[in-house]
Amino acid sequence: MSYRIPLIRPYISKRVKTMINEVLDSGYLTEGPVTRQFESAVAGYTGAGHAVAFTSCTTGLETALRVLGVGPGDEVIVPDFTYPATAGAVQIVGATPVIVDVDPDTMLMTPELAEEAISASTKVIIPVSLFGLPFDHDGFTELKKKYEVWILEDAACALGSVYKGKRTGTLADISVFSFHPRKFITTGEGGMVTTDNGKWAEAMNRYKHFGMGKPGDRGELVFLTPGTNYKMSNVQAAIGLAQMEDIDNLLAERMNLAEKYTRLLEPVKSIQCPVEPEYISHSWQSYTVFVKGRDDIMRKMRNQGIEVQIGTYALHMHPAFQDGNAKLRGQFHGSIRAFEEALVLPMYHGMTSQEQTEVVEKLSECVE
């Protein structure tokens, strides 16, 4: 269905089209020099020592888990309120997701909730910087030290966000970003892993290239380990590389749109706006409000040509994470609230003041 006011519009500038055409004209379409440039751009922007491009955030998470040595018999703690890929990557490597609740206001897994689920089998914790809001890095770093576990950040939505002066991508042991079209930097599909650990980066790069190592004495390829094909093409990378040139402007625009939403929605007492602690800079992949009767409101908004969406999913409700496929820890009051009440509003480059005002007016009418 086509909406008058869509949830998101990809940023496709003249520069993007020019760079795509340059790749097409070069004849070098698979992963290559443009992908390397895109990796360098993301590493330089985040401040990370290394960046490795992938086909998606999901395959990036999977590969990161493999490099951390996670497999059968290991447990990995994940939040209940997240896209299924977070826990699915754990299952793919043969480990067990341990699913815990989230804070009812931030919708993030807290260190306290994660700590309650730690066992002798816990090897990794995967907090999610949901919708562009960084999690409590200080608290999770303390858990890392106390229990000797790794922190793998699902930063799918969080490129451009900042925690206490440091950009997301440098705070966890490994962070993984998404470039899905819902993200304001998008390559159609794609992901990027950042880390300061050079050995991990080398291992991840090798795994996504079929386990390929450096050429032997005769120049022939040498395959050192099992691997697969998780390469990002030059075509995709050209889109992301061109968008990275404008990331500061794109991010500033999203911040302005978020501020205006909060200002316009303040008089509507039945709507709870997003939380943003003062020491955090949100990247606003999604502007997500809480509203009761969400499903009915979503239907009414869509019928008026305004695309709105649920936040994401409560994993414990789905068969993929039931009946022994995962371990469920505690109650899920925060996650259930988020699943039932979270509503994502439209936000995109070039969104006009008139469009944003209309979204708020129609939403206000729906909740009256």
Short mmCIF file of N, CA, C and O in Angstrom, two decimals, residues 149-193:
data_model
loop_
_atom_site.label_atom_id
_atom_site.label_comp_id
_atom_site.label_asym_id
_atom_site.label_seq_id
_atom_site.Cartn_x
_atom_site.Cartn_y
_atom_site.Cartn_z
N VAL A 149 32.28 -12.01 30.85
CA VAL A 149 31.50 -12.27 29.66
C VAL A 149 31.80 -11.19 28.63
O VAL A 149 32.37 -10.15 28.96
N TRP A 150 31.45 -11.44 27.38
CA TRP A 150 31.60 -10.44 26.32
C TRP A 150 30.32 -9.66 26.15
O TRP A 150 29.22 -10.21 26.33
N ILE A 151 30.45 -8.39 25.77
CA ILE A 151 29.29 -7.55 25.44
C ILE A 151 29.27 -7.34 23.93
O ILE A 151 30.15 -6.70 23.36
N LEU A 152 28.28 -7.92 23.29
CA LEU A 152 28.07 -7.79 21.85
C LEU A 152 26.84 -6.91 21.65
O LEU A 152 25.73 -7.29 22.00
N GLU A 153 27.04 -5.73 21.11
CA GLU A 153 25.94 -4.76 20.98
C GLU A 153 25.18 -4.95 19.67
O GLU A 153 25.76 -4.91 18.59
N ASP A 154 23.87 -5.15 19.79
CA ASP A 154 22.99 -5.06 18.62
C ASP A 154 22.67 -3.58 18.44
O ASP A 154 21.79 -3.03 19.08
N ALA A 155 23.46 -2.95 17.57
CA ALA A 155 23.32 -1.52 17.31
C ALA A 155 22.62 -1.28 15.98
O ALA A 155 22.87 -0.27 15.31
N ALA A 156 21.74 -2.20 15.61
CA ALA A 156 21.08 -2.13 14.30
C ALA A 156 20.53 -0.75 14.00
O ALA A 156 20.64 -0.26 12.87
N CYS A 157 19.94 -0.12 15.00
CA CYS A 157 19.26 1.16 14.81
C CYS A 157 20.08 2.37 15.24
O CYS A 157 19.58 3.50 15.16
N ALA A 158 21.32 2.17 15.69
CA ALA A 158 21.95 3.18 16.53
C ALA A 158 23.13 3.92 15.91
O ALA A 158 23.85 4.63 16.63
N LEU A 159 23.37 3.83 14.61
CA LEU A 159 24.47 4.59 14.02
C LEU A 159 24.22 6.08 14.23
O LEU A 159 23.15 6.59 13.92
N GLY A 160 25.21 6.77 14.77
CA GLY A 160 25.08 8.20 15.03
C GLY A 160 24.72 8.54 16.46
O GLY A 160 24.82 9.71 16.86
N SER A 161 24.32 7.56 17.25
CA SER A 161 23.98 7.83 18.65
C SER A 161 25.26 7.97 19.47
O SER A 161 26.34 7.52 19.09
N VAL A 162 25.11 8.62 20.64
CA VAL A 162 26.27 8.93 21.48
C VAL A 162 25.94 8.61 22.93
O VAL A 162 24.84 8.92 23.42
N TYR A 163 26.89 7.99 23.62
CA TYR A 163 26.75 7.68 25.05
C TYR A 163 27.90 8.34 25.80
O TYR A 163 29.06 7.97 25.61
N LYS A 164 27.58 9.32 26.62
CA LYS A 164 28.57 10.03 27.43
C LYS A 164 29.77 10.48 26.60
O LYS A 164 30.93 10.28 26.98
N GLY A 165 29.48 11.07 25.46
CA GLY A 165 30.52 11.66 24.64
C GLY A 165 31.19 10.73 23.65
O GLY A 165 32.01 11.17 22.84
N LYS A 166 30.85 9.43 23.68
CA LYS A 166 31.45 8.47 22.75
C LYS A 166 30.38 7.91 21.82
O LYS A 166 29.29 7.56 22.26
N ARG A 167 30.72 7.82 20.54
CA ARG A 167 29.76 7.33 19.56
C ARG A 167 29.58 5.82 19.68
O ARG A 167 30.52 5.08 19.95
N THR A 168 28.36 5.39 19.47
CA THR A 168 28.06 3.96 19.42
C THR A 168 28.92 3.31 18.33
O THR A 168 29.06 3.84 17.23
N GLY A 169 29.48 2.15 18.67
CA GLY A 169 30.38 1.46 17.78
C GLY A 169 31.75 1.30 18.38
O GLY A 169 32.60 0.57 17.85
N THR A 170 31.98 1.96 19.52
CA THR A 170 33.29 1.89 20.19
C THR A 170 33.16 1.50 21.66
O THR A 170 34.17 1.35 22.34
N LEU A 171 31.94 1.30 22.14
CA LEU A 171 31.72 1.14 23.58
C LEU A 171 31.62 -0.32 24.02
O LEU A 171 31.98 -0.65 25.15
N ALA A 172 31.14 -1.19 23.16
CA ALA A 172 31.04 -2.61 23.47
C ALA A 172 32.25 -3.35 22.88
O ALA A 172 33.05 -2.76 22.16
N ASP A 173 32.39 -4.63 23.21
CA ASP A 173 33.48 -5.41 22.61
C ASP A 173 33.32 -5.46 21.09
O ASP A 173 34.29 -5.31 20.35
N ILE A 174 32.09 -5.67 20.66
CA ILE A 174 31.75 -5.66 19.23
C ILE A 174 30.38 -5.01 19.10
O ILE A 174 29.48 -5.26 19.91
N SER A 175 30.21 -4.16 18.09
CA SER A 175 28.90 -3.57 17.78
C SER A 175 28.53 -3.93 16.35
O SER A 175 29.41 -4.05 15.48
N VAL A 176 27.24 -4.09 16.11
CA VAL A 176 26.78 -4.48 14.77
C VAL A 176 25.63 -3.56 14.35
O VAL A 176 24.62 -3.46 15.05
N PHE A 177 25.81 -2.89 13.19
CA PHE A 177 24.83 -1.95 12.66
C PHE A 177 24.06 -2.58 11.50
O PHE A 177 24.53 -3.50 10.84
N SER A 178 22.89 -2.03 11.24
CA SER A 178 22.06 -2.44 10.10
C SER A 178 21.92 -1.29 9.12
O SER A 178 21.86 -0.12 9.51
N PHE A 179 21.85 -1.65 7.82
CA PHE A 179 21.58 -0.67 6.77
C PHE A 179 20.32 -1.04 6.01
O PHE A 179 20.19 -0.77 4.80
N HIS A 180 19.38 -1.66 6.70
CA HIS A 180 18.06 -1.95 6.16
C HIS A 180 17.36 -0.65 5.80
O HIS A 180 17.67 0.41 6.38
N PRO A 181 16.40 -0.64 4.87
CA PRO A 181 15.75 0.61 4.46
C PRO A 181 15.03 1.38 5.56
O PRO A 181 14.71 2.56 5.36
N ARG A 182 14.77 0.76 6.72
CA ARG A 182 14.19 1.52 7.83
C ARG A 182 15.22 2.42 8.50
O ARG A 182 14.87 3.28 9.31
N LYS A 183 16.51 2.23 8.17
CA LYS A 183 17.57 3.04 8.75
C LYS A 183 17.85 4.25 7.87
O LYS A 183 17.69 4.19 6.66
N PHE A 184 18.29 5.35 8.49
CA PHE A 184 18.49 6.58 7.69
C PHE A 184 19.76 6.53 6.85
O PHE A 184 19.89 7.27 5.89
N ILE A 185 20.70 5.64 7.21
CA ILE A 185 21.78 5.26 6.31
C ILE A 185 21.45 3.85 5.85
O ILE A 185 21.44 2.91 6.65
N THR A 186 21.15 3.68 4.56
CA THR A 186 20.69 2.38 4.08
C THR A 186 21.38 1.99 2.79
O THR A 186 21.64 2.83 1.93
N THR A 187 21.68 0.70 2.69
CA THR A 187 22.22 0.15 1.45
C THR A 187 21.23 -0.84 0.83
O THR A 187 21.60 -1.66 0.01
N GLY A 188 19.97 -0.74 1.22
CA GLY A 188 18.94 -1.68 0.77
C GLY A 188 18.88 -2.85 1.74
O GLY A 188 17.89 -3.06 2.43
N GLU A 189 19.92 -3.62 1.79
CA GLU A 189 20.19 -4.60 2.83
C GLU A 189 21.68 -4.49 3.12
O GLU A 189 22.48 -4.17 2.25
N GLY A 190 22.07 -4.79 4.34
CA GLY A 190 23.49 -4.72 4.66
C GLY A 190 23.70 -4.49 6.14
O GLY A 190 22.78 -4.14 6.89
N GLY A 191 24.94 -4.71 6.59
CA GLY A 191 25.30 -4.50 7.98
C GLY A 191 26.77 -4.17 8.09
O GLY A 191 27.53 -4.29 7.13
N MET A 192 27.17 -3.76 9.27
CA MET A 192 28.57 -3.42 9.53
C MET A 192 28.92 -3.76 10.97
O MET A 192 28.18 -3.41 11.89
N VAL A 193 30.03 -4.47 11.14
CA VAL A 193 30.53 -4.81 12.47
C VAL A 193 31.71 -3.90 12.79
O VAL A 193 32.60 -3.72 11.94
#
